[in-house]
CSV table of C-alpha atoms and ligand atoms in Angstrom, one decimal:
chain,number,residue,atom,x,y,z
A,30,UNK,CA,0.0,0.0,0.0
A,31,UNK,CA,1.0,3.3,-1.1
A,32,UNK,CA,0.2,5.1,2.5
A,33,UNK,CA,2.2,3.1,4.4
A,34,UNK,CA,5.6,3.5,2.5
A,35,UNK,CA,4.9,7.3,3.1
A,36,UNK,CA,4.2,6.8,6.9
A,37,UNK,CA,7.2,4.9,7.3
A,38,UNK,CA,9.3,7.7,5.5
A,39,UNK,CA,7.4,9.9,7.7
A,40,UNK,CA,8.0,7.8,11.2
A,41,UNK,CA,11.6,7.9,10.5
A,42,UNK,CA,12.2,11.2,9.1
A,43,UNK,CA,10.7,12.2,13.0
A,44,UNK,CA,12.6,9.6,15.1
A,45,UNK,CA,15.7,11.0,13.3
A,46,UNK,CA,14.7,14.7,14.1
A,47,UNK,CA,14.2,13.2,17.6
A,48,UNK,CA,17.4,11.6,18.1
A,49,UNK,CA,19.3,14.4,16.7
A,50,UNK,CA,16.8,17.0,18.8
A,51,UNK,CA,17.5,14.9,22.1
A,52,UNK,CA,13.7,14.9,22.8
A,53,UNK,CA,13.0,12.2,25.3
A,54,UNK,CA,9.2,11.4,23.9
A,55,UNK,CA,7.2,13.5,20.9
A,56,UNK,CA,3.2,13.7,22.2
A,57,UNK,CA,2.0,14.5,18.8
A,58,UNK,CA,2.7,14.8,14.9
A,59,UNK,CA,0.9,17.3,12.8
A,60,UNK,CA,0.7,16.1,9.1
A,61,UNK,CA,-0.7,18.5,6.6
A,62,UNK,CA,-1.9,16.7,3.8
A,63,UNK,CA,-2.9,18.4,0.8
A,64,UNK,CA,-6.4,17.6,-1.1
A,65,UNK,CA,-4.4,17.5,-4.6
A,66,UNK,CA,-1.6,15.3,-3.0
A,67,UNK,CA,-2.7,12.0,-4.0
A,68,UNK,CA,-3.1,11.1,-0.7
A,69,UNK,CA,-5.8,9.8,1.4
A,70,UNK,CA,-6.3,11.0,4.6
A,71,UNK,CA,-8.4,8.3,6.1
A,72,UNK,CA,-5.8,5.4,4.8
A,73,UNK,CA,-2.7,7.5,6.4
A,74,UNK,CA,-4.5,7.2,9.6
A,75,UNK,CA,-5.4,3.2,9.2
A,76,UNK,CA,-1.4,2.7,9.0
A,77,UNK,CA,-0.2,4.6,11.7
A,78,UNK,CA,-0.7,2.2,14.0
A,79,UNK,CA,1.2,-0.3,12.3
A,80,UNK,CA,4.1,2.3,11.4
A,81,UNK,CA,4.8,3.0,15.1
A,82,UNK,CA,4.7,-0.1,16.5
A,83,UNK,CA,7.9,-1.3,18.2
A,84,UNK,CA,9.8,2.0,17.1
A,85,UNK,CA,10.1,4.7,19.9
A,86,UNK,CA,6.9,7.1,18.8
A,87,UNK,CA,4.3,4.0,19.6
A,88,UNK,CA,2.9,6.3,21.9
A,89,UNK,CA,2.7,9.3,19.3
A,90,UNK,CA,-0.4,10.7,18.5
A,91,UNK,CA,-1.3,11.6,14.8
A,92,UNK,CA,-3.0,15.1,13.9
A,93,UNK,CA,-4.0,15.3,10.3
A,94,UNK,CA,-4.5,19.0,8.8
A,95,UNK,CA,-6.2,19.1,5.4
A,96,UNK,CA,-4.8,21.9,2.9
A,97,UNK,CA,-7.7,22.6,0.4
A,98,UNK,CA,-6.4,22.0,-3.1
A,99,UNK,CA,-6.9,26.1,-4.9
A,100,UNK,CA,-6.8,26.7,-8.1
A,101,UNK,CA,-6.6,30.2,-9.8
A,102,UNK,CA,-8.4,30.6,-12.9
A,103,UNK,CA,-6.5,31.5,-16.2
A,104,UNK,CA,-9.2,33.1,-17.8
A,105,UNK,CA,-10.9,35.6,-15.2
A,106,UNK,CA,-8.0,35.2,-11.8
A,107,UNK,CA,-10.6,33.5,-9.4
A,108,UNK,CA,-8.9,31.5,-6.9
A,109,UNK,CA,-11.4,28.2,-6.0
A,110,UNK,CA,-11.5,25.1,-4.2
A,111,UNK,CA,-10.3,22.9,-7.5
A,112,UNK,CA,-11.8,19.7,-5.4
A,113,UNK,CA,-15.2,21.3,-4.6
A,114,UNK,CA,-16.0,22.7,-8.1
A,115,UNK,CA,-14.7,19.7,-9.9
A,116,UNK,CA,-12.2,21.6,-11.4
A,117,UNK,CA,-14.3,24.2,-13.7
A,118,UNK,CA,-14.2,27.6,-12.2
A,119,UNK,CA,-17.5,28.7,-10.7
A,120,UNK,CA,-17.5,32.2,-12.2
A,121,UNK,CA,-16.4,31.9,-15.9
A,122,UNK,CA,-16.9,28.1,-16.3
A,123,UNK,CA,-13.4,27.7,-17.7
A,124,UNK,CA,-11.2,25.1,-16.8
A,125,UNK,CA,-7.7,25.9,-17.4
A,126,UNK,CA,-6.1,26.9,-13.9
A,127,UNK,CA,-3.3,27.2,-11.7
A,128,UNK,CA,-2.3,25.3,-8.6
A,129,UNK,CA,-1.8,27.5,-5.7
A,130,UNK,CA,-1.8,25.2,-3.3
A,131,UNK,CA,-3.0,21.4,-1.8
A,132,UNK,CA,-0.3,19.8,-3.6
A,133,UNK,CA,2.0,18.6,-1.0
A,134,UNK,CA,2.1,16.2,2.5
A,135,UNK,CA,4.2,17.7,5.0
A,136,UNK,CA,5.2,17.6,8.7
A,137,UNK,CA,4.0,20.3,9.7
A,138,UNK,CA,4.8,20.2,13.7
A,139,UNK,CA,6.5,17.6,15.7
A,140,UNK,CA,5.1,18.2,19.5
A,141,UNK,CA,7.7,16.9,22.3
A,142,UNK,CA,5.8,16.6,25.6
A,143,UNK,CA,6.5,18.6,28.1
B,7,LIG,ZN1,-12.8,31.8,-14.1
């Protein structure tokens, strides 16, 4: 499965920036996860279970921030929700755009407890 491979980058990019951070245990992960990244949401969080176990975040908990995925129109400048509108701008009907954003999955903050 796609998701997991990208949690298990993810659970190890974090337990590196934990070792190298000398931060004794991380509470919670914040994962943004764009709506034009290819990802899904609900399938990142079915594998997180299995991606911590046995590794030293087991007890991490996982936040998942959606990015909507916006698109600015190249034939009157609206920016829209590209996901929403199924890709034809709402104003002018076209649909020829630009990305502006929703395109990537990132860590967005690691939280070490306290
Ligand atoms: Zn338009």
């Amino acid at each position: 499965m796609h998701e997991l491979g990208i949690v298990l980058e993810i659970v190890k990019q974090v337990e590196e920036y934990k070792i190298s951070n000398s931060i004794e245990d991380i509470e919670a992960l914040v994962l943004q996860i764009g709506e034009l990244s290819g990802v899904v949401p609900r399938y990142i969080e079915d594998v997180y279970p299995m991606a911590i176990e046995n590794t030293s975040l087991s007890k991490t908990k996982l936040i998942i921030q959606i990015e909507p995925g916006i698109g600015k129109c190249k034939e009157c400048g609206l920016s829209f929700n590209l996901v929403q509108n199924d890709n034809i701008c709402p104003l002018c009907g076209h649909t020829k755009w630009d990305i502006l954003m929703g395109t990537e999955l990132l860590i967005k903050e690691i939280h070490a407890k306290e």
